[in-house]
């Protein structure tokens, strides 16, 4: 029987390589795993091997795999009304927006639904330009905001390059990254002051009367889990208020309980003007994203035309999944579990930092965490240089983790760890024991 499964798996892989273009990859170098089953925090390949899903796929399957409540909601919606155009009022579309507004910061007013996160940002860019009449858009170098043209131009890292030369008016700033700051800070407040001074100066140089919005990931995700220092978010809010600039939070990855709050910005009690979201809103069961706008921005569009639209804006299947997923977060107390398990994960990570010479820094908030690998703790020389992995070192580390049943991904010299929010203490410790073992191998590499 096993042979038959493997043979079938082989056909799937061959066809996938023959007919599918895979994201962000040299196609000829690929060897994709064939996946046949997923349940809870695990998934299985065609050979029956089980993996801990320690990145919740692309940090989106927050409620875990195979949640029956969400599956039933999708099935029921498919029977009832799988699609109707975006101009109509539909129960699940109104309900999903209402549920989102109820858990968003209390200044938020309305939701424009999209298919995913990039489009959430695209529409926030357009709305910021419409509302302010200004055109410049600020975003940070260490950021990822999506792969469509506008979102790619927002993106600070090298996934932006294929979309360059970019859209005029997109300006990058250097956001806080205290571990690799060019100067030593005595505390977080000092770091905040330093980076805010740079940002203020850049706003002045670019012309505040031309800047529509400042976009930020509330916690920088795939670029290394960069948690803003104390006071940073409030400082950006103050600068935005002072200069009449809109503050936009990209919560596509950091939102939906990932950091132990509904939205990551809630950790600092700051209220942005817009929020882009996706991923955890449906946990990937069907695609959905969107742009949440403040009551003030919503009011602006009472008398001004919203020049945004998508055939699938507010797709009933996506909205039904969102309603059910939000109920699951509440019923299963997943925001609380993210905080509780996040605390345990933090302690484990601190232990790994203490123990392993290759661990330069660990960063964690809720179940959103990173291990930054270095060649030398003192000099902080990264295990691989920025934007490159000339000897395939990180690739090798990920392969070993996978062979041990720990599935996650990396960015530069950073391992991202972001398990589903349903994980329990035993599972978390079991998975992190694997990480501990693999870090011993990395210690050997740097010797
Ligand atoms: C912070 C952030 N913004 C936007 C996106 C893009 O979302 P999508 O891939 O759904 O377009 C991502 C995807 O990883 C992300 O992490």
mmCIF file of C-alpha atoms in Angstrom, residues 26-204:
data_model
loop_
_atom_site.group_PDB
_atom_site.id
_atom_site.type_symbol
_atom_site.label_atom_id
_atom_site.label_comp_id
_atom_site.label_asym_id
_atom_site.label_seq_id
_atom_site.Cartn_x
_atom_site.Cartn_y
_atom_site.Cartn_z
ATOM 1 C CA UNK A 26 14.396 28.782 -9.501
ATOM 2 C CA UNK A 27 12.017 26.162 -10.852
ATOM 3 C CA UNK A 28 14.727 23.676 -11.790
ATOM 4 C CA UNK A 29 16.037 23.551 -8.220
ATOM 5 C CA UNK A 30 12.710 22.583 -6.680
ATOM 6 C CA UNK A 31 11.783 19.343 -4.971
ATOM 7 C CA UNK A 32 8.332 20.083 -3.504
ATOM 8 C CA UNK A 33 6.927 17.749 -0.860
ATOM 9 C CA UNK A 34 3.635 16.131 -1.766
ATOM 10 C CA UNK A 35 1.195 16.735 1.063
ATOM 11 C CA UNK A 36 -1.738 14.422 1.594
ATOM 12 C CA UNK A 37 -3.226 15.338 4.981
ATOM 13 C CA UNK A 38 -3.272 18.108 7.579
ATOM 14 C CA UNK A 39 -4.829 18.120 11.028
ATOM 15 C CA UNK A 40 -4.402 20.493 13.967
ATOM 16 C CA UNK A 41 -0.757 21.591 14.198
ATOM 17 C CA UNK A 42 0.487 18.797 11.921
ATOM 18 C CA UNK A 43 0.585 17.866 8.265
ATOM 19 C CA UNK A 44 1.724 14.680 6.512
ATOM 20 C CA UNK A 45 3.574 14.004 3.265
ATOM 21 C CA UNK A 46 2.832 11.256 0.734
ATOM 22 C CA UNK A 47 5.288 8.958 2.495
ATOM 23 C CA UNK A 48 3.299 9.301 5.701
ATOM 24 C CA UNK A 49 5.871 11.458 7.469
ATOM 25 C CA UNK A 50 4.382 13.878 10.004
ATOM 26 C CA UNK A 51 5.560 17.481 10.401
ATOM 27 C CA UNK A 52 4.997 20.030 13.137
ATOM 28 C CA UNK A 53 3.672 23.044 11.202
ATOM 29 C CA UNK A 54 5.892 25.495 13.069
ATOM 30 C CA UNK A 55 5.195 28.398 10.736
ATOM 31 C CA UNK A 56 1.427 27.799 10.409
ATOM 32 C CA UNK A 57 2.179 27.468 6.672
ATOM 33 C CA UNK A 58 2.791 31.128 5.750
ATOM 34 C CA UNK A 59 1.853 32.345 9.238
ATOM 35 C CA UNK A 60 -1.806 32.110 8.365
ATOM 36 C CA UNK A 61 -3.267 28.818 9.650
ATOM 37 C CA UNK A 62 -3.705 30.256 13.140
ATOM 38 C CA UNK A 63 -6.620 27.999 14.139
ATOM 39 C CA UNK A 64 -4.783 24.925 12.872
ATOM 40 C CA UNK A 65 -5.686 22.571 10.066
ATOM 41 C CA UNK A 66 -9.017 20.853 9.550
ATOM 42 C CA UNK A 67 -11.205 22.962 11.838
ATOM 43 C CA UNK A 68 -14.676 21.507 11.320
ATOM 44 C CA UNK A 69 -16.559 24.688 12.181
ATOM 45 C CA UNK A 70 -14.883 26.643 9.395
ATOM 46 C CA UNK A 71 -15.174 23.744 6.941
ATOM 47 C CA UNK A 72 -18.920 23.473 7.670
ATOM 48 C CA UNK A 73 -19.397 27.231 7.248
ATOM 49 C CA UNK A 74 -17.742 27.054 3.825
ATOM 50 C CA UNK A 75 -19.828 23.997 2.840
ATOM 51 C CA UNK A 76 -23.056 25.666 3.943
ATOM 52 C CA UNK A 77 -22.210 28.863 2.103
ATOM 53 C CA UNK A 78 -21.409 26.885 -1.049
ATOM 54 C CA UNK A 79 -24.887 25.315 -0.862
ATOM 55 C CA UNK A 80 -26.619 28.601 -0.081
ATOM 56 C CA UNK A 81 -24.953 31.298 -2.190
ATOM 57 C CA UNK A 82 -21.370 30.663 -3.311
ATOM 58 C CA UNK A 83 -21.138 33.950 -5.170
ATOM 59 C CA UNK A 84 -22.943 37.191 -5.795
ATOM 60 C CA UNK A 85 -21.473 40.456 -7.096
ATOM 61 C CA UNK A 86 -19.845 42.955 -4.746
ATOM 62 C CA UNK A 87 -22.563 45.615 -5.162
ATOM 63 C CA UNK A 88 -25.146 43.581 -3.225
ATOM 64 C CA UNK A 89 -25.787 43.477 0.500
ATOM 65 C CA UNK A 90 -25.288 39.910 1.690
ATOM 66 C CA UNK A 91 -25.691 38.548 5.221
ATOM 67 C CA UNK A 92 -22.192 37.005 5.532
ATOM 68 C CA UNK A 93 -20.474 40.068 4.046
ATOM 69 C CA UNK A 94 -22.170 42.438 6.521
ATOM 70 C CA UNK A 95 -21.601 40.004 9.378
ATOM 71 C CA UNK A 96 -17.903 39.463 8.598
ATOM 72 C CA UNK A 97 -17.273 43.230 8.435
ATOM 73 C CA UNK A 98 -19.164 43.748 11.719
ATOM 74 C CA UNK A 99 -17.195 41.006 13.459
ATOM 75 C CA UNK A 100 -13.919 42.498 12.220
ATOM 76 C CA UNK A 101 -14.828 46.012 13.360
ATOM 77 C CA UNK A 102 -15.813 44.634 16.788
ATOM 78 C CA UNK A 103 -12.300 43.267 17.411
ATOM 79 C CA UNK A 104 -10.362 46.079 15.671
ATOM 80 C CA UNK A 105 -9.191 49.246 17.483
ATOM 81 C CA UNK A 106 -12.271 51.273 18.476
ATOM 82 C CA UNK A 107 -11.647 54.111 16.000
ATOM 83 C CA UNK A 108 -12.147 51.740 13.051
ATOM 84 C CA UNK A 109 -15.327 52.125 10.992
ATOM 85 C CA UNK A 110 -15.640 50.056 7.815
ATOM 86 C CA UNK A 111 -14.031 47.221 5.853
ATOM 87 C CA UNK A 112 -13.217 46.956 2.145
ATOM 88 C CA UNK A 113 -12.715 43.275 1.358
ATOM 89 C CA UNK A 114 -10.028 41.961 -0.984
ATOM 90 C CA UNK A 115 -8.700 38.525 -1.952
ATOM 91 C CA UNK A 116 -5.495 38.732 0.074
ATOM 92 C CA UNK A 117 -2.930 40.842 1.881
ATOM 93 C CA UNK A 118 -1.206 42.529 -1.051
ATOM 94 C CA UNK A 119 -4.560 43.866 -2.237
ATOM 95 C CA UNK A 120 -5.297 45.020 1.309
ATOM 96 C CA UNK A 121 -2.224 47.220 1.046
ATOM 97 C CA UNK A 122 -2.898 48.232 -2.581
ATOM 98 C CA UNK A 123 -6.267 49.639 -1.604
ATOM 99 C CA UNK A 124 -4.844 51.341 1.479
ATOM 100 C CA UNK A 125 -2.327 53.121 -0.780
ATOM 101 C CA UNK A 126 -5.100 54.311 -3.092
ATOM 102 C CA UNK A 127 -7.360 55.350 -0.215
ATOM 103 C CA UNK A 128 -4.534 57.292 1.450
ATOM 104 C CA UNK A 129 -3.907 59.169 -1.790
ATOM 105 C CA UNK A 130 -7.625 59.838 -2.320
ATOM 106 C CA UNK A 131 -8.270 61.053 1.222
ATOM 107 C CA UNK A 132 -5.178 63.263 1.606
ATOM 108 C CA UNK A 133 -4.733 64.429 -1.968
ATOM 109 C CA UNK A 134 -1.026 63.739 -1.428
ATOM 110 C CA UNK A 135 1.045 61.099 -3.229
ATOM 111 C CA UNK A 136 4.173 60.078 -1.329
ATOM 112 C CA UNK A 137 4.084 56.799 0.545
ATOM 113 C CA UNK A 138 6.606 55.915 3.265
ATOM 114 C CA UNK A 139 7.490 52.353 4.234
ATOM 115 C CA UNK A 140 10.414 50.619 5.931
ATOM 116 C CA UNK A 141 13.373 48.901 4.273
ATOM 117 C CA UNK A 142 12.992 45.786 6.356
ATOM 118 C CA UNK A 143 9.442 44.963 5.344
ATOM 119 C CA UNK A 144 7.298 42.799 3.120
ATOM 120 C CA UNK A 145 3.892 44.048 2.014
ATOM 121 C CA UNK A 146 2.993 41.744 -0.890
ATOM 122 C CA UNK A 147 3.924 40.896 -4.461
ATOM 123 C CA UNK A 148 1.480 42.932 -6.579
ATOM 124 C CA UNK A 149 2.907 46.087 -8.079
ATOM 125 C CA UNK A 150 1.925 48.669 -5.471
ATOM 126 C CA UNK A 151 2.486 46.325 -2.516
ATOM 127 C CA UNK A 152 5.845 45.279 -3.980
ATOM 128 C CA UNK A 153 6.798 48.945 -4.208
ATOM 129 C CA UNK A 154 5.906 49.303 -0.528
ATOM 130 C CA UNK A 155 8.083 46.299 0.249
ATOM 131 C CA UNK A 156 11.521 47.246 1.494
ATOM 132 C CA UNK A 157 13.480 44.048 0.855
ATOM 133 C CA UNK A 158 14.687 42.480 -2.363
ATOM 134 C CA UNK A 159 11.355 40.954 -3.384
ATOM 135 C CA UNK A 160 10.654 44.543 -4.517
ATOM 136 C CA UNK A 161 13.371 44.518 -7.171
ATOM 137 C CA UNK A 162 11.430 42.816 -10.024
ATOM 138 C CA UNK A 163 8.848 45.627 -9.736
ATOM 139 C CA UNK A 164 11.468 48.350 -10.120
ATOM 140 C CA UNK A 165 11.960 50.974 -11.419
ATOM 141 C CA UNK A 166 9.083 51.555 -9.090
ATOM 142 C CA UNK A 167 6.145 53.869 -8.680
ATOM 143 C CA UNK A 168 7.160 57.519 -8.188
ATOM 144 C CA UNK A 169 6.673 58.792 -4.650
ATOM 145 C CA UNK A 170 7.445 55.573 -2.752
ATOM 146 C CA UNK A 171 10.045 56.398 -0.104
ATOM 147 C CA UNK A 172 11.839 53.964 2.217
ATOM 148 C CA UNK A 173 12.907 54.724 5.771
ATOM 149 C CA UNK A 174 15.026 52.777 8.230
ATOM 150 C CA UNK A 175 12.804 51.381 10.953
ATOM 151 C CA UNK A 176 13.936 50.187 14.386
ATOM 152 C CA UNK A 177 16.091 47.068 14.526
ATOM 153 C CA UNK A 178 17.850 47.438 17.832
ATOM 154 C CA UNK A 179 19.919 44.238 17.646
ATOM 155 C CA UNK A 180 21.710 45.533 14.567
ATOM 156 C CA UNK A 181 21.541 49.272 15.227
ATOM 157 C CA UNK A 182 24.668 51.222 14.272
ATOM 158 C CA UNK A 183 24.871 52.617 17.822
ATOM 159 C CA UNK A 184 24.455 51.143 21.310
ATOM 160 C CA UNK A 185 21.298 52.168 23.179
ATOM 161 C CA UNK A 186 20.975 52.080 26.917
ATOM 162 C CA UNK A 187 17.275 51.194 26.681
ATOM 163 C CA UNK A 188 14.316 50.896 24.305
ATOM 164 C CA UNK A 189 13.266 54.525 24.806
ATOM 165 C CA UNK A 190 16.670 55.707 23.626
ATOM 166 C CA UNK A 191 16.385 53.505 20.519
ATOM 167 C CA UNK A 192 12.934 54.931 19.816
ATOM 168 C CA UNK A 193 14.229 58.469 20.113
ATOM 169 C CA UNK A 194 17.079 57.740 17.690
ATOM 170 C CA UNK A 195 14.884 56.181 14.997
ATOM 171 C CA UNK A 196 12.124 58.788 15.394
ATOM 172 C CA UNK A 197 14.668 61.565 14.921
ATOM 173 C CA UNK A 198 15.751 59.960 11.628
ATOM 174 C CA UNK A 199 12.146 59.550 10.513
ATOM 175 C CA UNK A 200 11.240 63.141 11.374
ATOM 176 C CA UNK A 201 14.224 64.383 9.415
ATOM 177 C CA UNK A 202 13.255 62.280 6.406
ATOM 178 C CA UNK A 203 9.666 63.564 6.534
ATOM 179 C CA UNK A 204 11.017 67.114 6.518
#
